[in-house]
Amino acid sequence: MDETPWEPPTVLLAVDLVILTLRSSTLHVLLVERGIEPHKGRSALPGGFLFDADEDLRTAAHRELSEETDLDAARLHLEQLGTYGDPGRDPRGRVVSVAYLAIAPELPEPEAGTDASAAAWTPVEECLSGRTELAFDHRSILDDGLERARAELEHTSLATAFCDEPFTISDLQQVYEAVWGQRLDPRNFYRKVQAVPGFIVPALPDRRRTRGRPARLFRPGPRDRLRPPMMRPDPPTSSEER
Amino acid sequence: MDETPWEPPTVLLAVDLVILTLRSSTLHVLLVERGIEPHKGRSALPGGFLFDADEDLRTAAHRELSEETDLDAARLHLEQLGTYGDPGRDPRGRVVSVAYLAIAPELPEPEAGTDASAAAWTPVEECLSGRTELAFDHRSILDDGLERARAELEHTSLATAFCDEPFTISDLQQVYEAVWGQRLDPRNFYRKVQAVPGFIVPALPDRRRTRGRPARLFRPGPRDRLRPPMMRPDPPTSSEER
DNA sequence: GCAAAAGTGTTTCTACTACACCCATGT
DNA sequence: ACATGGGTGTAGTAGAAACACTTTTGC
């Protein structure tokens, strides 16, 4: 049908990162302020173009992560989220961006970019409410990243990636509550988590000094997929169909 | 840091399709025989390069689908699966491929390509066992597609996309059994499916003529996300950790 | 009538919820 | 002592599995 000599179109390939963390029990996302057009001065997800034609996609994501934060990128959970390639999403031309989702434990210092204009942890609520508007289609990438994180908390051990080791069970509970936006019963959570084989394993009989009784400490277990899953309670469903 | 004039590398963008269907109670995937190098003569997932720089990714997937099968592409469930961009996955150069997952009900005629050399429904078992070797990294794309389909059967109404309307509950059960590779109890399945609000709704009091008592007919319901989910039974777990 | 598949009832077991209660520590 | 969060017991409820049994058709 089309045996005519035909040149496939080339596109620019980029990676974008949704980096989530918990800061004082609130979910935050790392945003940079764009230093150049388009969308100069607006907040955006960290990311950038593939460096050269031999660079692996995941490697590119790690590189951008290192360039724009001081995180120990190696130990970070990093997972492909989706690819965003609508024509017109970037006025400079056809840019297709592969988004990655990264989860970081709470950091000592919030920012310290070596590359981008400014990097800052921003409460996700600010983005969702529209108080902070994101460049390009980064709002929908963020939405997808949040929904992915919420779903993975049910079926994988992702939550432990938010925590520094060792962690207490209520550390873990704060992760679930922040990401799901729901309060959970600490007593039931305590047992439910431990009922999942391989999710968490006890650490040294060390104990954490806070108010109240010291808590036992745990580390991530060997299992990545949770069986049974940690199902989130149904949100108050407005209408029932039949 | 690098303010030197720098040209971002361009890549070739492709789409690949994992098209699954049920044929005589067995899960099949659509494969084409490659007519050109590389991997000439080998089986591969249908797909191809982006047509031009203005073409949407999903549109490209639909176009390739129409070109290589006679499916009514419009009514097909089509969902982004992931992006495969390892350098070296294609010897022709840097090709990044966005994979889509499509689910089709059983078709009157299995093949009829207008574009590719030959299209054929192949039992997925043939690919998994290695009896049919796939070109490029299509084997791992297929693996990801299967795992995605298995997971979506639990949480979404994807299974109805395998069925022609109207369908019986045991039609639906065959979908679950084929994709999960597990036998299910028909009596419990019968009630479990109907206990999910909005999953399926009764169709005309028409009945299907087979051996045995005729079954009631149903259509897909309004809900896309299943609550409660249809959890698959745990596969016989080999080892328990503690 | 008999085979075959659809659909129902019932029992048992497990899992989740809600909440009362006890435990260990800092102040 | 007492406040504060960690951890345990337990009853009530809902859902899942297992399986006996009835119903409706084709032959």
XYZ file of C-alpha atoms (C1' of nucleotides) in Angstrom:
538
model
C 0.000 0.000 0.000
C 2.631 2.549 0.956
C 5.855 1.217 -0.503
C 6.883 4.739 -1.395
C 10.121 5.869 0.185
C 8.839 7.397 3.362
C 10.707 9.082 6.162
C 9.419 8.330 9.625
C 9.025 11.542 11.621
C 11.438 12.123 14.455
C 10.419 13.418 17.808
C 12.166 14.864 20.808
C 12.184 12.534 23.746
C 12.053 13.762 27.315
C 11.612 12.301 30.761
C 9.596 13.875 33.557
C 9.609 12.876 37.183
C 6.904 12.791 39.796
C 8.884 12.634 43.019
C 6.731 12.203 46.078
C 7.699 12.382 49.703
C 6.154 12.912 53.090
C 7.035 16.054 54.998
C 5.430 16.503 58.405
C 2.694 14.036 57.537
C 1.756 15.780 54.318
C 2.347 14.539 50.817
C 4.717 16.748 48.843
C 5.911 16.715 45.267
C 9.179 18.110 43.990
C 8.712 21.028 41.603
C 11.212 23.244 39.840
C 10.741 26.752 38.628
C 11.248 26.953 34.896
C 14.121 29.230 33.950
C 13.439 29.379 30.227
C 10.541 29.635 27.847
C 8.051 28.160 27.348
C 6.211 28.580 30.634
C 9.152 30.533 32.063
C 8.742 31.155 35.775
C 6.013 28.592 36.176
C 6.307 25.483 38.318
C 6.978 22.195 36.588
C 7.949 18.655 37.290
C 11.691 18.063 37.118
C 12.774 16.495 33.869
C 14.541 17.096 30.646
C 15.538 15.798 27.287
C 17.283 12.546 26.635
C 20.974 13.329 26.738
C 22.077 11.316 23.763
C 20.789 8.557 21.544
C 22.482 5.875 23.611
C 21.017 6.838 26.954
C 18.564 4.452 28.510
C 15.235 5.955 29.540
C 15.562 4.942 33.172
C 19.125 6.203 33.224
C 17.947 9.539 31.910
C 15.365 9.717 34.670
C 18.010 8.986 37.286
C 20.326 11.565 35.776
C 17.694 14.295 35.875
C 16.916 13.322 39.425
C 20.547 13.702 40.458
C 20.932 16.957 38.592
C 18.004 18.639 40.271
C 18.155 17.238 43.797
C 20.754 15.947 46.189
C 18.957 12.666 46.683
C 20.796 9.408 46.764
C 19.247 8.468 43.478
C 20.517 4.911 43.537
C 18.387 3.691 46.409
C 15.256 5.322 45.087
C 12.190 3.477 43.936
C 11.709 4.565 40.335
C 8.979 3.292 38.102
C 7.618 4.101 34.690
C 4.322 5.919 34.953
C 3.247 6.584 31.398
C 4.074 8.404 28.234
C 2.618 11.755 27.284
C 2.827 12.637 23.643
C -0.076 14.793 22.591
C 0.944 16.920 19.643
C 0.904 20.472 20.903
C 1.727 19.672 24.510
C 4.989 21.558 23.976
C 5.071 24.600 21.690
C 8.689 23.924 20.732
C 7.694 20.933 18.627
C 6.779 17.308 18.975
C 8.003 16.341 22.401
C 7.100 12.953 23.783
C 7.766 12.591 27.457
C 8.123 9.406 29.444
C 7.084 10.028 33.026
C 8.590 8.212 35.979
C 7.301 7.970 39.501
C 9.791 8.143 42.350
C 9.187 7.807 46.045
C 11.563 9.308 48.581
C 11.697 9.156 52.362
C 11.598 12.464 54.197
C 14.750 14.388 53.420
C 16.991 16.321 55.828
C 17.014 19.368 53.557
C 14.162 20.050 51.213
C 15.963 21.484 48.217
C 19.413 22.074 46.758
C 19.340 21.952 43.009
C 22.606 22.024 41.138
C 20.922 22.461 37.787
C 17.393 23.814 37.760
C 16.528 27.363 38.721
C 15.000 26.316 42.012
C 13.693 23.076 43.366
C 11.140 22.979 46.156
C 8.915 20.475 47.876
C 5.347 21.589 47.369
C 2.297 20.131 49.103
C 0.359 18.251 46.467
C -2.761 19.895 47.798
C -1.485 23.201 46.410
C -1.349 21.732 42.932
C -4.673 19.928 43.149
C -6.487 22.995 44.398
C -5.063 25.053 41.544
C -3.176 27.455 43.807
C -0.019 26.357 42.002
C -0.459 25.910 38.293
C 1.873 23.542 36.515
C 3.472 23.949 33.116
C 2.615 21.844 30.058
C 0.433 18.846 30.882
C 2.246 18.270 34.142
C -0.941 18.563 36.124
C -2.337 15.445 34.524
C 0.979 13.638 34.907
C 0.850 14.468 38.591
C -2.736 13.248 38.829
C -1.752 9.964 37.226
C 1.228 9.636 39.542
C -0.925 10.167 42.602
C -3.505 7.660 41.494
C -0.748 5.172 40.743
C 0.774 5.674 44.169
C -2.601 5.223 45.804
C -3.205 1.992 43.931
C 0.276 0.629 44.540
C -0.062 1.168 48.244
C -2.780 -1.444 48.117
C -0.883 -4.100 46.225
C 2.824 -3.481 46.673
C 5.214 -2.608 49.423
C 5.657 0.881 47.970
C 4.784 2.502 51.270
C 8.066 1.382 52.805
C 9.881 3.458 50.186
C 8.511 6.576 51.888
C 10.126 5.628 55.179
C 13.650 5.843 56.491
C 14.877 2.595 57.962
C 14.057 1.494 60.481
C 10.484 2.679 60.789
C 7.590 2.143 63.138
C 4.194 0.881 62.157
C 2.686 4.272 62.734
C 5.296 5.794 60.407
C 3.886 3.457 57.815
C 0.359 4.347 58.740
C 1.088 8.023 58.184
C 2.166 7.161 54.666
C -1.100 5.394 53.954
C -3.137 8.170 55.491
C -1.341 10.923 53.613
C -1.488 9.243 50.227
C -5.017 7.933 50.543
C -6.294 11.032 52.310
C -8.095 8.863 54.846
C -7.758 8.269 58.564
C -7.189 4.656 59.556
C -7.679 2.886 62.849
C -4.186 2.470 64.335
C -5.052 -0.752 66.168
C -6.432 -2.517 63.164
C -3.712 -1.127 60.922
C -1.111 -2.458 63.315
C -2.289 -6.024 62.890
C -3.314 -5.814 59.266
C 0.174 -4.782 58.192
C 1.801 -7.553 60.143
C -0.630 -10.090 58.746
C 0.817 -9.639 55.258
C 3.663 -12.145 54.986
C 6.917 -10.577 53.882
C 5.709 -6.981 53.929
C 7.765 -5.819 56.907
C 10.203 -7.635 59.155
C 11.221 -6.724 62.703
C 14.427 -4.755 63.068
C 16.738 -4.653 66.078
C 14.851 -4.642 69.349
C 15.808 -1.005 69.327
C 13.009 1.335 70.211
C 12.090 4.826 69.278
C 11.971 7.526 71.925
C 8.893 9.704 71.655
C 6.035 10.492 73.930
C 4.197 7.409 75.043
C 5.246 3.827 74.814
C 8.186 3.232 72.492
C 7.322 1.490 69.258
C 8.901 -1.586 67.733
C 10.959 -1.004 64.648
C 10.736 -2.681 61.283
C 12.405 -2.855 57.903
C 10.983 -3.622 54.495
C 10.418 -7.328 53.995
C 11.303 -9.463 51.013
C 7.891 -9.346 49.344
C 7.086 -6.712 46.781
C 3.537 -7.793 45.990
C 1.259 -7.859 49.011
C -0.951 -10.864 49.614
C -3.453 -10.212 50.910
C -3.543 -6.610 49.664
C -4.030 -3.631 51.938
C -7.367 -2.506 50.578
C -8.325 1.084 51.150
C -11.777 1.622 52.600
C -14.316 2.705 49.994
C -14.696 6.428 49.971
C -18.244 7.458 50.927
C -19.952 6.450 47.677
C -22.549 9.010 46.676
C -24.837 6.871 44.534
C -25.475 3.177 44.071
C -26.552 1.835 40.689
C -28.495 -1.290 40.016
C 26.544 23.892 33.988
C 25.974 22.968 30.375
C 24.986 26.187 28.673
C 26.802 25.111 25.540
C 24.604 24.973 22.470
C 23.399 21.404 22.626
C 21.182 19.495 20.286
C 18.810 17.072 21.918
C 18.962 13.688 20.203
C 15.999 12.664 18.116
C 14.523 9.219 18.184
C 12.152 7.243 16.036
C 8.807 6.729 17.690
C 6.741 3.624 17.143
C 3.623 2.049 18.584
C 3.143 -1.657 19.213
C -0.088 -3.420 20.021
C -0.906 -6.336 22.255
C -4.313 -7.405 20.982
C -5.866 -10.157 23.029
C -8.957 -12.180 22.317
C -10.582 -15.440 23.290
C -10.937 -18.131 20.663
C -12.569 -21.383 21.745
C -11.858 -20.664 25.392
C -8.174 -20.012 24.839
C -6.381 -16.721 25.052
C -4.897 -15.630 21.733
C -2.733 -12.714 20.704
C -2.565 -11.165 17.260
C 0.820 -11.581 15.622
C 2.098 -10.585 12.215
C 4.898 -12.103 10.241
C 7.568 -9.540 9.574
C 8.071 -8.911 5.875
C 11.284 -6.927 6.117
C 14.520 -6.899 8.036
C 15.303 -6.876 10.858
C 13.819 -10.105 12.137
C 12.352 -10.821 8.709
C 10.014 -13.795 8.789
C 9.730 -13.828 12.534
C 6.502 -13.244 14.424
C 5.963 -9.841 15.952
C 3.310 -7.715 17.558
C 1.494 -5.490 15.088
C 2.705 -1.923 15.130
C 4.665 0.640 13.229
C 6.151 4.068 13.189
C 4.341 7.249 13.928
C 2.985 8.454 10.629
C 3.790 12.119 10.960
C 4.759 14.588 13.620
C 1.158 15.661 14.160
C -0.272 12.231 14.806
C -1.492 11.479 18.276
C -0.084 8.341 19.885
C -3.464 6.735 20.435
C -4.497 7.619 16.916
C -1.389 5.917 15.598
C -2.254 2.812 17.572
C -5.772 2.805 16.152
C -4.433 3.319 12.647
C -2.046 0.396 12.887
C -4.853 -1.699 14.260
C -7.075 -0.892 11.297
C -4.293 -1.445 8.817
C -3.459 -4.903 10.022
C -6.856 -6.293 10.981
C -10.456 -5.830 9.966
C -11.578 -5.064 13.479
C -14.007 -2.303 14.177
C -11.273 -0.322 15.820
C -13.578 2.346 17.193
C -15.384 0.184 19.735
C -12.194 -1.403 20.988
C -10.812 -0.985 24.459
C -7.354 0.484 23.942
C -5.050 1.407 26.743
C -1.471 2.522 27.114
C 0.661 -0.277 28.451
C 4.160 1.127 28.669
C 7.075 2.473 26.737
C 10.022 0.405 25.638
C 13.107 2.352 24.746
C 16.224 0.361 25.495
C 19.009 1.467 23.215
C 19.749 -1.478 20.991
C 16.262 -2.951 21.031
C 16.106 -2.195 17.309
C 19.247 -2.471 15.182
C 18.032 0.253 12.833
C 18.638 2.937 15.429
C 17.094 4.438 18.490
C 13.496 3.369 18.335
C 11.246 4.073 21.284
C 7.992 2.208 21.170
C 4.817 2.995 23.054
C 2.848 -0.197 23.601
C -0.934 -0.321 23.758
C -3.147 -3.079 25.057
C -6.330 -3.878 23.165
C -9.032 -6.387 23.994
C -11.295 -7.810 21.333
C -14.296 -10.142 21.478
C -14.073 -13.329 19.457
C -13.964 -12.453 15.789
C -15.868 -14.069 12.919
C -12.696 -14.366 10.871
C -9.328 -14.606 12.548
C -7.182 -12.709 10.086
C -7.353 -10.484 7.026
C -4.509 -8.048 6.966
C -4.485 -5.315 4.398
C -1.024 -4.143 5.293
C 1.207 -6.625 7.071
C 2.520 -9.752 5.453
C 0.234 -12.008 7.423
C -1.764 -11.594 10.584
C -2.788 -14.538 12.705
C -4.275 -15.235 16.090
C -1.784 -17.252 18.062
C -2.413 -18.944 21.392
C -0.442 -17.018 23.973
C 0.722 -20.334 25.352
C 2.782 -20.811 22.188
C 4.658 -17.598 22.876
C 5.122 -18.220 26.577
C 6.436 -21.733 26.028
C 8.928 -20.407 23.493
C 7.509 -22.450 20.616
C 6.948 -19.130 18.843
C 9.761 -16.651 19.304
C 8.932 -12.994 18.976
C 10.977 -10.276 17.334
C 12.687 -7.430 19.214
C 11.616 -7.201 22.855
C 8.054 -8.123 21.978
C 8.120 -11.081 24.314
C 8.488 -8.839 27.326
C 5.857 -6.448 25.992
C 3.504 -9.403 25.712
C 4.350 -10.500 29.245
C 3.566 -7.033 30.544
C 0.327 -6.970 28.586
C -0.778 -10.275 30.028
C 0.029 -9.255 33.556
C -1.825 -5.999 33.029
C -4.856 -7.828 31.697
C -4.802 -10.217 34.644
C -4.658 -7.345 37.108
C -7.337 -5.311 35.359
C -9.729 -8.212 35.424
C -9.673 -7.868 39.181
C -10.393 -4.175 39.394
C -12.084 -3.088 36.192
C -14.831 -4.286 33.900
C -12.248 -5.187 31.261
C -13.558 -8.742 31.004
C -16.732 -7.549 29.290
C -14.585 -6.194 26.465
C -13.745 -9.796 25.558
C -17.406 -10.654 25.092
C -19.867 -9.990 22.325
C -23.105 -8.487 23.562
C -25.162 -9.903 24.994
C -23.214 -12.441 26.966
C -23.909 -15.037 29.600
C -22.267 -15.249 32.960
C -20.383 -18.349 31.929
C -19.074 -16.473 28.878
C -17.628 -14.052 31.361
C -16.316 -16.848 33.500
C -14.439 -18.288 30.548
C -12.701 -14.953 30.134
C -11.550 -14.974 33.719
C -10.450 -18.581 33.535
C -8.530 -18.121 30.306
C -6.711 -14.971 31.353
C -5.994 -16.049 34.896
C -5.272 -19.626 33.935
C -7.399 -20.897 36.815
C -10.642 -22.820 37.106
C -13.348 -21.066 39.066
C -16.461 -22.421 40.732
C -19.363 -21.509 38.435
C -21.877 -21.230 41.269
C -19.834 -18.844 43.332
C -18.739 -16.927 40.258
C -22.354 -16.530 39.239
C -23.216 -14.704 42.410
C -19.956 -12.889 42.892
C -20.203 -11.173 39.531
C -23.741 -10.060 40.171
C -22.825 -8.773 43.600
C -20.632 -6.066 42.060
C -22.928 -3.095 41.488
C -22.806 -1.757 37.960
C -20.561 -4.477 36.548
C -23.176 -6.160 34.348
C -26.843 -5.429 33.766
C -29.539 -7.841 32.539
C -30.291 -7.740 28.828
C -33.554 -8.727 27.137
C -35.134 -11.786 28.724
C -33.794 -13.503 25.662
C -32.061 -16.778 26.312
C -29.226 -18.627 24.699
C -29.804 -22.056 23.159
C -27.152 -24.614 24.063
C -27.178 -27.906 25.805
C -28.660 -27.662 29.236
C -30.723 -24.913 30.741
C -30.566 -21.637 28.808
C -28.688 -18.834 30.483
C -29.767 -15.301 31.186
C -28.106 -12.627 29.129
C -26.281 -9.524 30.247
C -24.579 -6.413 28.952
C -21.757 -4.369 30.405
C -22.935 -2.127 33.197
C -22.094 1.515 33.797
C -19.259 0.953 36.238
C -15.706 0.722 35.044
C -14.017 0.233 38.424
C -15.287 -2.778 40.309
C -16.198 -2.417 43.962
C -15.747 -4.866 45.493
C -13.010 -6.187 43.206
C -13.050 -9.676 41.712
C -9.982 -10.993 43.479
C -8.239 -13.936 41.893
C -7.466 -16.813 44.219
C -3.818 -16.912 45.280
C -1.847 -19.268 43.118
C -0.419 -22.154 45.150
C 2.330 -20.225 46.940
C 5.504 -22.266 47.113
C 7.131 -20.750 50.187
C 5.991 -18.632 53.095
C 8.412 -16.164 54.673
C 8.291 -14.882 58.182
C -36.297 -40.039 31.160
C -31.586 -38.574 31.076
C -27.690 -35.534 30.453
C -26.058 -31.025 30.859
C -25.748 -26.576 32.098
C -28.114 -22.749 34.942
C -29.274 -21.120 39.131
C -30.336 -21.492 44.646
C -29.609 -22.605 49.645
C -26.759 -23.499 53.270
C -22.779 -24.222 56.068
C -18.216 -23.052 57.275
C -14.399 -20.362 57.473
C -11.843 -16.294 57.227
C -11.194 -11.219 57.200
C -12.355 -6.734 58.501
C -14.411 -3.333 61.776
C -15.180 -1.130 65.986
C -14.093 -0.462 70.289
C -12.794 -1.801 75.240
C -8.846 -2.471 77.467
C -3.954 -3.129 79.082
C 1.239 -1.748 78.603
C 5.461 1.031 78.722
C 7.567 5.091 78.761
C 8.489 10.638 79.459
C 7.467 14.315 82.376
C 0.450 10.100 88.882
C -0.963 10.847 84.494
C -0.769 11.817 79.719
C 0.481 9.692 75.436
C 0.997 6.726 72.098
C 1.987 1.308 71.555
C -0.058 -3.049 71.576
C -3.893 -7.001 72.673
C -8.621 -9.193 73.147
C -12.909 -9.865 71.405
C -17.642 -9.624 69.552
C -20.302 -8.574 65.463
C -20.554 -8.511 60.589
C -19.544 -9.290 55.787
C -17.549 -11.833 52.275
C -15.564 -16.127 50.125
C -15.290 -21.124 49.460
C -17.277 -25.604 49.229
C -20.806 -28.307 47.931
C -25.682 -30.364 48.052
C -29.558 -29.551 45.544
C -33.313 -27.786 42.369
C -34.614 -25.926 37.701
C -34.901 -25.740 32.725
C -33.790 -26.899 28.545
C -32.188 -30.492 24.248
C -32.214 -35.032 22.897
